[in-house]
Short mmCIF file of N, CA and C in Angstrom, two decimals:
data_model
loop_
_atom_site.label_atom_id
_atom_site.label_comp_id
_atom_site.label_asym_id
_atom_site.label_seq_id
_atom_site.Cartn_x
_atom_site.Cartn_y
_atom_site.Cartn_z
N UNK A 221 -44.54 33.89 -44.77
CA UNK A 221 -44.17 32.84 -43.84
C UNK A 221 -42.70 33.01 -43.43
N UNK A 222 -42.39 32.98 -42.12
CA UNK A 222 -41.02 33.23 -41.71
C UNK A 222 -40.10 32.04 -42.00
N UNK A 223 -38.76 32.37 -42.19
CA UNK A 223 -37.85 31.25 -42.38
C UNK A 223 -37.57 30.55 -41.07
N UNK A 224 -37.32 29.26 -41.10
CA UNK A 224 -37.17 28.48 -39.84
C UNK A 224 -35.94 28.89 -39.04
N UNK A 225 -34.84 29.30 -39.66
CA UNK A 225 -33.65 29.65 -38.95
C UNK A 225 -33.59 31.13 -38.58
N UNK A 226 -34.65 31.85 -38.81
CA UNK A 226 -34.71 33.31 -38.43
C UNK A 226 -34.65 33.42 -36.96
N UNK A 227 -33.82 34.36 -36.40
CA UNK A 227 -33.68 34.51 -34.98
C UNK A 227 -35.01 34.83 -34.24
N UNK A 228 -35.93 35.45 -34.91
CA UNK A 228 -37.18 35.83 -34.24
C UNK A 228 -38.14 34.66 -34.19
N UNK A 229 -37.85 33.55 -34.87
CA UNK A 229 -38.80 32.42 -34.96
C UNK A 229 -38.51 31.49 -33.79
N UNK A 230 -39.59 31.26 -32.98
CA UNK A 230 -39.39 30.50 -31.75
C UNK A 230 -39.97 29.09 -31.84
N UNK A 231 -40.73 28.79 -32.89
CA UNK A 231 -41.45 27.52 -32.96
C UNK A 231 -40.58 26.31 -32.75
N UNK A 232 -39.45 26.21 -33.43
CA UNK A 232 -38.57 25.04 -33.30
C UNK A 232 -37.49 25.16 -32.25
N UNK A 233 -37.27 26.35 -31.76
CA UNK A 233 -36.18 26.58 -30.82
C UNK A 233 -36.59 26.30 -29.37
N UNK A 234 -37.84 26.36 -29.07
CA UNK A 234 -38.27 26.30 -27.69
C UNK A 234 -37.90 24.94 -27.03
N UNK A 235 -38.19 23.86 -27.70
CA UNK A 235 -38.01 22.53 -27.07
C UNK A 235 -36.55 22.23 -26.68
N UNK A 236 -35.61 22.39 -27.65
CA UNK A 236 -34.23 22.08 -27.36
C UNK A 236 -33.68 22.91 -26.15
N UNK A 237 -34.08 24.19 -26.10
CA UNK A 237 -33.58 25.07 -25.02
C UNK A 237 -34.10 24.52 -23.69
N UNK A 238 -35.40 24.17 -23.62
CA UNK A 238 -35.96 23.64 -22.34
C UNK A 238 -35.26 22.36 -21.93
N UNK A 239 -34.98 21.50 -22.92
CA UNK A 239 -34.38 20.20 -22.60
C UNK A 239 -32.98 20.44 -22.02
N UNK A 240 -32.24 21.37 -22.61
CA UNK A 240 -30.87 21.62 -22.11
C UNK A 240 -30.91 22.14 -20.64
N UNK A 241 -31.80 23.06 -20.38
CA UNK A 241 -31.93 23.55 -19.01
C UNK A 241 -32.24 22.44 -18.05
N UNK A 242 -33.19 21.57 -18.41
CA UNK A 242 -33.58 20.46 -17.59
C UNK A 242 -32.38 19.55 -17.29
N UNK A 243 -31.63 19.21 -18.30
CA UNK A 243 -30.47 18.31 -18.07
C UNK A 243 -29.49 18.95 -17.17
N UNK A 244 -29.18 20.22 -17.32
CA UNK A 244 -28.23 20.86 -16.48
C UNK A 244 -28.69 20.92 -15.03
N UNK A 245 -30.00 21.06 -14.87
CA UNK A 245 -30.54 21.11 -13.51
C UNK A 245 -30.37 19.75 -12.84
N UNK A 246 -30.66 18.67 -13.58
CA UNK A 246 -30.52 17.30 -13.07
C UNK A 246 -29.01 17.01 -12.75
N UNK A 247 -28.14 17.52 -13.61
CA UNK A 247 -26.73 17.29 -13.39
C UNK A 247 -26.28 17.95 -12.04
N UNK A 248 -26.74 19.13 -11.84
CA UNK A 248 -26.38 19.80 -10.56
C UNK A 248 -26.88 19.03 -9.39
N UNK A 249 -28.15 18.62 -9.46
CA UNK A 249 -28.75 17.83 -8.35
C UNK A 249 -27.92 16.55 -8.11
N UNK A 250 -27.52 15.91 -9.18
CA UNK A 250 -26.78 14.66 -9.06
C UNK A 250 -25.46 14.92 -8.37
N UNK A 251 -24.77 15.98 -8.79
CA UNK A 251 -23.42 16.23 -8.18
C UNK A 251 -23.58 16.60 -6.71
N UNK A 252 -24.63 17.34 -6.36
CA UNK A 252 -24.86 17.72 -4.96
C UNK A 252 -25.13 16.47 -4.16
N UNK A 253 -25.92 15.56 -4.72
CA UNK A 253 -26.25 14.34 -3.95
C UNK A 253 -24.99 13.43 -3.83
N UNK A 254 -24.16 13.45 -4.84
CA UNK A 254 -23.00 12.50 -4.90
C UNK A 254 -21.90 12.91 -3.86
N UNK A 255 -21.61 14.20 -3.80
CA UNK A 255 -20.46 14.65 -3.02
C UNK A 255 -20.56 14.29 -1.53
N UNK A 256 -21.64 14.62 -0.82
CA UNK A 256 -21.67 14.29 0.60
C UNK A 256 -21.51 12.78 0.86
N UNK A 257 -22.10 11.94 0.03
CA UNK A 257 -22.00 10.49 0.26
C UNK A 257 -20.55 10.05 0.19
N UNK A 258 -19.80 10.59 -0.79
CA UNK A 258 -18.41 10.23 -0.92
C UNK A 258 -17.62 10.74 0.29
N UNK A 259 -17.96 11.98 0.70
CA UNK A 259 -17.31 12.58 1.86
C UNK A 259 -17.57 11.72 3.07
N UNK A 260 -18.82 11.25 3.23
CA UNK A 260 -19.20 10.42 4.35
C UNK A 260 -18.40 9.11 4.33
N UNK A 261 -18.22 8.54 3.07
CA UNK A 261 -17.43 7.35 2.96
C UNK A 261 -15.99 7.56 3.49
N UNK A 262 -15.39 8.69 3.08
CA UNK A 262 -14.04 8.99 3.50
C UNK A 262 -14.00 9.14 5.04
N UNK A 263 -14.99 9.81 5.60
CA UNK A 263 -15.06 10.00 7.06
C UNK A 263 -15.15 8.68 7.78
N UNK A 264 -16.03 7.75 7.31
CA UNK A 264 -16.19 6.49 7.91
C UNK A 264 -14.90 5.69 7.85
N UNK A 265 -14.24 5.78 6.66
CA UNK A 265 -12.98 5.04 6.49
C UNK A 265 -11.93 5.56 7.45
N UNK A 266 -11.86 6.91 7.54
CA UNK A 266 -10.84 7.51 8.42
C UNK A 266 -11.09 7.08 9.88
N UNK A 267 -12.39 7.13 10.27
CA UNK A 267 -12.73 6.70 11.60
C UNK A 267 -12.41 5.22 11.81
N UNK A 268 -12.69 4.42 10.83
CA UNK A 268 -12.39 2.99 10.88
C UNK A 268 -10.90 2.75 11.07
N UNK A 269 -10.06 3.49 10.35
CA UNK A 269 -8.63 3.37 10.52
C UNK A 269 -8.21 3.69 11.92
N UNK A 270 -8.76 4.79 12.45
CA UNK A 270 -8.42 5.19 13.87
C UNK A 270 -8.80 4.13 14.84
N UNK A 271 -10.01 3.59 14.66
CA UNK A 271 -10.53 2.55 15.57
C UNK A 271 -9.58 1.36 15.49
N UNK A 272 -9.20 0.96 14.29
CA UNK A 272 -8.30 -0.20 14.12
C UNK A 272 -6.93 0.04 14.75
N UNK A 273 -6.38 1.26 14.55
CA UNK A 273 -5.10 1.60 15.20
C UNK A 273 -5.16 1.49 16.70
N UNK A 274 -6.22 2.18 17.27
CA UNK A 274 -6.35 2.19 18.71
C UNK A 274 -6.61 0.83 19.24
N UNK A 275 -7.46 0.05 18.58
CA UNK A 275 -7.79 -1.30 19.01
C UNK A 275 -6.56 -2.20 19.07
N UNK A 276 -5.71 -2.10 18.00
CA UNK A 276 -4.53 -2.92 17.98
C UNK A 276 -3.52 -2.46 19.08
N UNK A 277 -3.43 -1.16 19.28
CA UNK A 277 -2.50 -0.67 20.30
C UNK A 277 -2.93 -1.17 21.68
N UNK A 278 -4.25 -1.21 21.95
CA UNK A 278 -4.72 -1.59 23.26
C UNK A 278 -5.12 -3.09 23.30
N UNK A 279 -4.70 -3.83 22.27
CA UNK A 279 -4.92 -5.30 22.20
C UNK A 279 -6.40 -5.68 22.26
N UNK A 280 -7.30 -4.86 21.72
CA UNK A 280 -8.74 -5.20 21.70
C UNK A 280 -9.08 -5.54 20.25
N UNK A 281 -8.81 -6.80 19.92
CA UNK A 281 -8.89 -7.17 18.51
C UNK A 281 -10.33 -7.33 18.04
N UNK A 282 -11.28 -7.52 19.03
CA UNK A 282 -12.70 -7.61 18.60
C UNK A 282 -13.14 -6.25 17.96
N UNK A 283 -12.62 -5.11 18.55
CA UNK A 283 -12.98 -3.80 18.04
C UNK A 283 -12.41 -3.63 16.62
N UNK A 284 -11.20 -4.11 16.44
CA UNK A 284 -10.60 -3.99 15.08
C UNK A 284 -11.40 -4.77 14.08
N UNK A 285 -11.80 -5.95 14.46
CA UNK A 285 -12.58 -6.80 13.55
C UNK A 285 -13.92 -6.18 13.28
N UNK A 286 -14.53 -5.56 14.27
CA UNK A 286 -15.81 -4.88 14.04
C UNK A 286 -15.64 -3.74 13.05
N UNK A 287 -14.60 -2.95 13.23
CA UNK A 287 -14.32 -1.81 12.29
C UNK A 287 -14.15 -2.35 10.89
N UNK A 288 -13.45 -3.50 10.74
CA UNK A 288 -13.27 -4.03 9.42
C UNK A 288 -14.58 -4.45 8.81
N UNK A 289 -15.48 -5.01 9.67
CA UNK A 289 -16.78 -5.43 9.12
C UNK A 289 -17.60 -4.21 8.64
N UNK A 290 -17.52 -3.12 9.41
CA UNK A 290 -18.24 -1.89 9.00
C UNK A 290 -17.68 -1.45 7.62
N UNK A 291 -16.41 -1.43 7.48
CA UNK A 291 -15.80 -0.93 6.28
C UNK A 291 -16.08 -1.89 5.12
N UNK A 292 -16.16 -3.15 5.39
CA UNK A 292 -16.43 -4.15 4.37
C UNK A 292 -17.83 -3.89 3.78
N UNK A 293 -18.78 -3.45 4.59
CA UNK A 293 -20.13 -3.25 4.11
C UNK A 293 -20.37 -1.93 3.42
N UNK A 294 -19.33 -1.06 3.39
CA UNK A 294 -19.55 0.27 2.72
C UNK A 294 -19.63 0.13 1.25
N UNK A 295 -20.67 0.69 0.63
CA UNK A 295 -20.70 0.66 -0.79
C UNK A 295 -19.82 1.72 -1.32
N UNK A 296 -18.96 1.43 -2.27
CA UNK A 296 -18.05 2.45 -2.75
C UNK A 296 -17.34 2.08 -4.03
N UNK A 297 -16.60 3.05 -4.51
CA UNK A 297 -15.72 2.90 -5.64
C UNK A 297 -14.62 1.91 -5.29
N UNK A 298 -14.41 0.96 -6.17
CA UNK A 298 -13.41 -0.12 -5.87
C UNK A 298 -12.00 0.43 -5.69
N UNK A 299 -11.64 1.43 -6.50
CA UNK A 299 -10.27 1.95 -6.42
C UNK A 299 -10.03 2.62 -5.06
N UNK A 300 -11.00 3.33 -4.54
CA UNK A 300 -10.88 3.97 -3.25
C UNK A 300 -10.72 2.96 -2.19
N UNK A 301 -11.56 1.83 -2.27
CA UNK A 301 -11.47 0.81 -1.27
C UNK A 301 -10.14 0.13 -1.32
N UNK A 302 -9.62 -0.17 -2.50
CA UNK A 302 -8.36 -0.87 -2.62
C UNK A 302 -7.25 -0.03 -1.97
N UNK A 303 -7.27 1.26 -2.25
CA UNK A 303 -6.24 2.11 -1.69
C UNK A 303 -6.33 2.11 -0.17
N UNK A 304 -7.56 2.13 0.30
CA UNK A 304 -7.76 2.13 1.75
C UNK A 304 -7.23 0.82 2.40
N UNK A 305 -7.53 -0.27 1.75
CA UNK A 305 -7.04 -1.58 2.31
C UNK A 305 -5.55 -1.61 2.39
N UNK A 306 -4.90 -1.10 1.35
CA UNK A 306 -3.43 -1.07 1.35
C UNK A 306 -2.92 -0.24 2.56
N UNK A 307 -3.58 0.89 2.77
CA UNK A 307 -3.17 1.73 3.87
C UNK A 307 -3.32 1.04 5.23
N UNK A 308 -4.48 0.32 5.38
CA UNK A 308 -4.72 -0.39 6.65
C UNK A 308 -3.68 -1.48 6.82
N UNK A 309 -3.40 -2.21 5.72
CA UNK A 309 -2.44 -3.29 5.84
C UNK A 309 -1.07 -2.72 6.21
N UNK A 310 -0.72 -1.58 5.64
CA UNK A 310 0.56 -0.94 6.00
C UNK A 310 0.57 -0.60 7.47
N UNK A 311 -0.51 -0.03 7.97
CA UNK A 311 -0.59 0.35 9.36
C UNK A 311 -0.42 -0.89 10.28
N UNK A 312 -1.16 -1.96 9.90
CA UNK A 312 -1.11 -3.16 10.73
C UNK A 312 0.31 -3.77 10.65
N UNK A 313 0.94 -3.68 9.48
CA UNK A 313 2.28 -4.23 9.29
C UNK A 313 3.30 -3.47 10.21
N UNK A 314 3.15 -2.14 10.23
CA UNK A 314 4.00 -1.33 11.11
C UNK A 314 3.82 -1.76 12.57
N UNK A 315 2.57 -1.92 12.96
CA UNK A 315 2.29 -2.30 14.35
C UNK A 315 2.86 -3.69 14.61
N UNK A 316 2.73 -4.59 13.67
CA UNK A 316 3.27 -5.97 13.84
C UNK A 316 4.78 -5.90 14.05
N UNK A 317 5.49 -5.13 13.20
CA UNK A 317 6.93 -5.01 13.33
C UNK A 317 7.30 -4.44 14.69
N UNK A 318 6.50 -3.41 15.16
CA UNK A 318 6.79 -2.84 16.43
C UNK A 318 6.59 -3.84 17.54
N UNK A 319 5.54 -4.62 17.44
CA UNK A 319 5.18 -5.62 18.46
C UNK A 319 6.30 -6.66 18.51
N UNK A 320 6.80 -7.10 17.35
CA UNK A 320 7.89 -8.07 17.36
C UNK A 320 9.16 -7.47 17.98
N UNK A 321 9.46 -6.19 17.66
CA UNK A 321 10.64 -5.59 18.30
C UNK A 321 10.48 -5.52 19.81
N UNK A 322 9.26 -5.21 20.30
CA UNK A 322 9.04 -5.12 21.74
C UNK A 322 8.77 -6.50 22.42
N UNK A 323 8.93 -7.57 21.64
CA UNK A 323 8.75 -8.92 22.12
C UNK A 323 7.33 -9.20 22.63
N UNK A 324 6.33 -8.54 22.03
CA UNK A 324 4.96 -8.81 22.39
C UNK A 324 4.38 -9.70 21.29
N UNK A 325 4.65 -10.95 21.39
CA UNK A 325 4.31 -11.87 20.28
C UNK A 325 2.80 -12.08 20.14
N UNK A 326 2.01 -11.96 21.26
CA UNK A 326 0.58 -12.09 21.11
C UNK A 326 -0.05 -10.96 20.24
N UNK A 327 0.46 -9.77 20.48
CA UNK A 327 -0.01 -8.60 19.64
C UNK A 327 0.38 -8.85 18.19
N UNK A 328 1.58 -9.33 17.97
CA UNK A 328 2.02 -9.53 16.58
C UNK A 328 1.14 -10.58 15.91
N UNK A 329 0.81 -11.68 16.67
CA UNK A 329 -0.03 -12.74 16.09
C UNK A 329 -1.42 -12.21 15.72
N UNK A 330 -1.96 -11.43 16.68
CA UNK A 330 -3.30 -10.83 16.42
C UNK A 330 -3.28 -9.93 15.25
N UNK A 331 -2.23 -9.10 15.14
CA UNK A 331 -2.15 -8.22 14.01
C UNK A 331 -2.12 -8.99 12.69
N UNK A 332 -1.32 -10.09 12.71
CA UNK A 332 -1.26 -10.94 11.53
C UNK A 332 -2.60 -11.55 11.15
N UNK A 333 -3.40 -11.90 12.22
CA UNK A 333 -4.76 -12.41 11.97
C UNK A 333 -5.59 -11.35 11.26
N UNK A 334 -5.40 -10.10 11.69
CA UNK A 334 -6.17 -9.00 11.06
C UNK A 334 -5.75 -8.84 9.62
N UNK A 335 -4.40 -8.96 9.33
CA UNK A 335 -3.96 -8.89 7.93
C UNK A 335 -4.60 -10.03 7.13
N UNK A 336 -4.66 -11.21 7.74
CA UNK A 336 -5.29 -12.34 7.03
C UNK A 336 -6.71 -12.01 6.65
N UNK A 337 -7.47 -11.43 7.63
CA UNK A 337 -8.86 -11.05 7.36
C UNK A 337 -8.97 -9.98 6.29
N UNK A 338 -8.03 -9.07 6.28
CA UNK A 338 -8.04 -8.01 5.27
C UNK A 338 -7.80 -8.60 3.93
N UNK A 339 -6.91 -9.54 3.83
CA UNK A 339 -6.63 -10.15 2.47
C UNK A 339 -7.88 -10.92 2.01
N UNK A 340 -8.60 -11.52 2.98
CA UNK A 340 -9.84 -12.20 2.58
C UNK A 340 -10.84 -11.16 1.99
N UNK A 341 -10.90 -9.98 2.62
CA UNK A 341 -11.77 -8.96 2.14
C UNK A 341 -11.32 -8.46 0.77
N UNK A 342 -10.04 -8.29 0.61
CA UNK A 342 -9.54 -7.72 -0.63
C UNK A 342 -9.81 -8.63 -1.81
N UNK A 343 -9.98 -9.96 -1.57
CA UNK A 343 -10.36 -10.82 -2.68
C UNK A 343 -11.75 -10.53 -3.16
N UNK A 344 -12.60 -10.07 -2.22
CA UNK A 344 -13.95 -9.69 -2.60
C UNK A 344 -13.89 -8.38 -3.41
N UNK A 345 -13.05 -7.45 -2.96
CA UNK A 345 -12.94 -6.13 -3.60
C UNK A 345 -12.37 -6.27 -5.01
N UNK A 346 -11.40 -7.14 -5.17
CA UNK A 346 -10.79 -7.28 -6.47
C UNK A 346 -9.26 -7.24 -6.39
N UNK A 347 -8.55 -7.48 -7.48
CA UNK A 347 -7.10 -7.56 -7.45
C UNK A 347 -6.44 -6.22 -7.14
#
């Protein structure tokens, strides 16, 4: 009768080896599925930022609000979202300061409204 730990003995070795292969295959599939969705999130966020910038520059605040709604509905990692919101708030703040310097107070008021909406969203996202 062969010893159990003998290298030629396959009776007990077969199952663990198969299980390990199966796990690694699932892991690869999961990483492949995960990456494009995150990339898509970043793309949507980048597009949303552009839309918001352009909308504020051309005083079309409905477009900016629409972009914020799209971003608000994105499922994602909270940290990524928080970082994004800070970036948008910074962009809007810069535009507000520029509008005040140029004496365009309507634009500044609208930009401040957008900041107000953003802070409402960030309470949903977290501190």
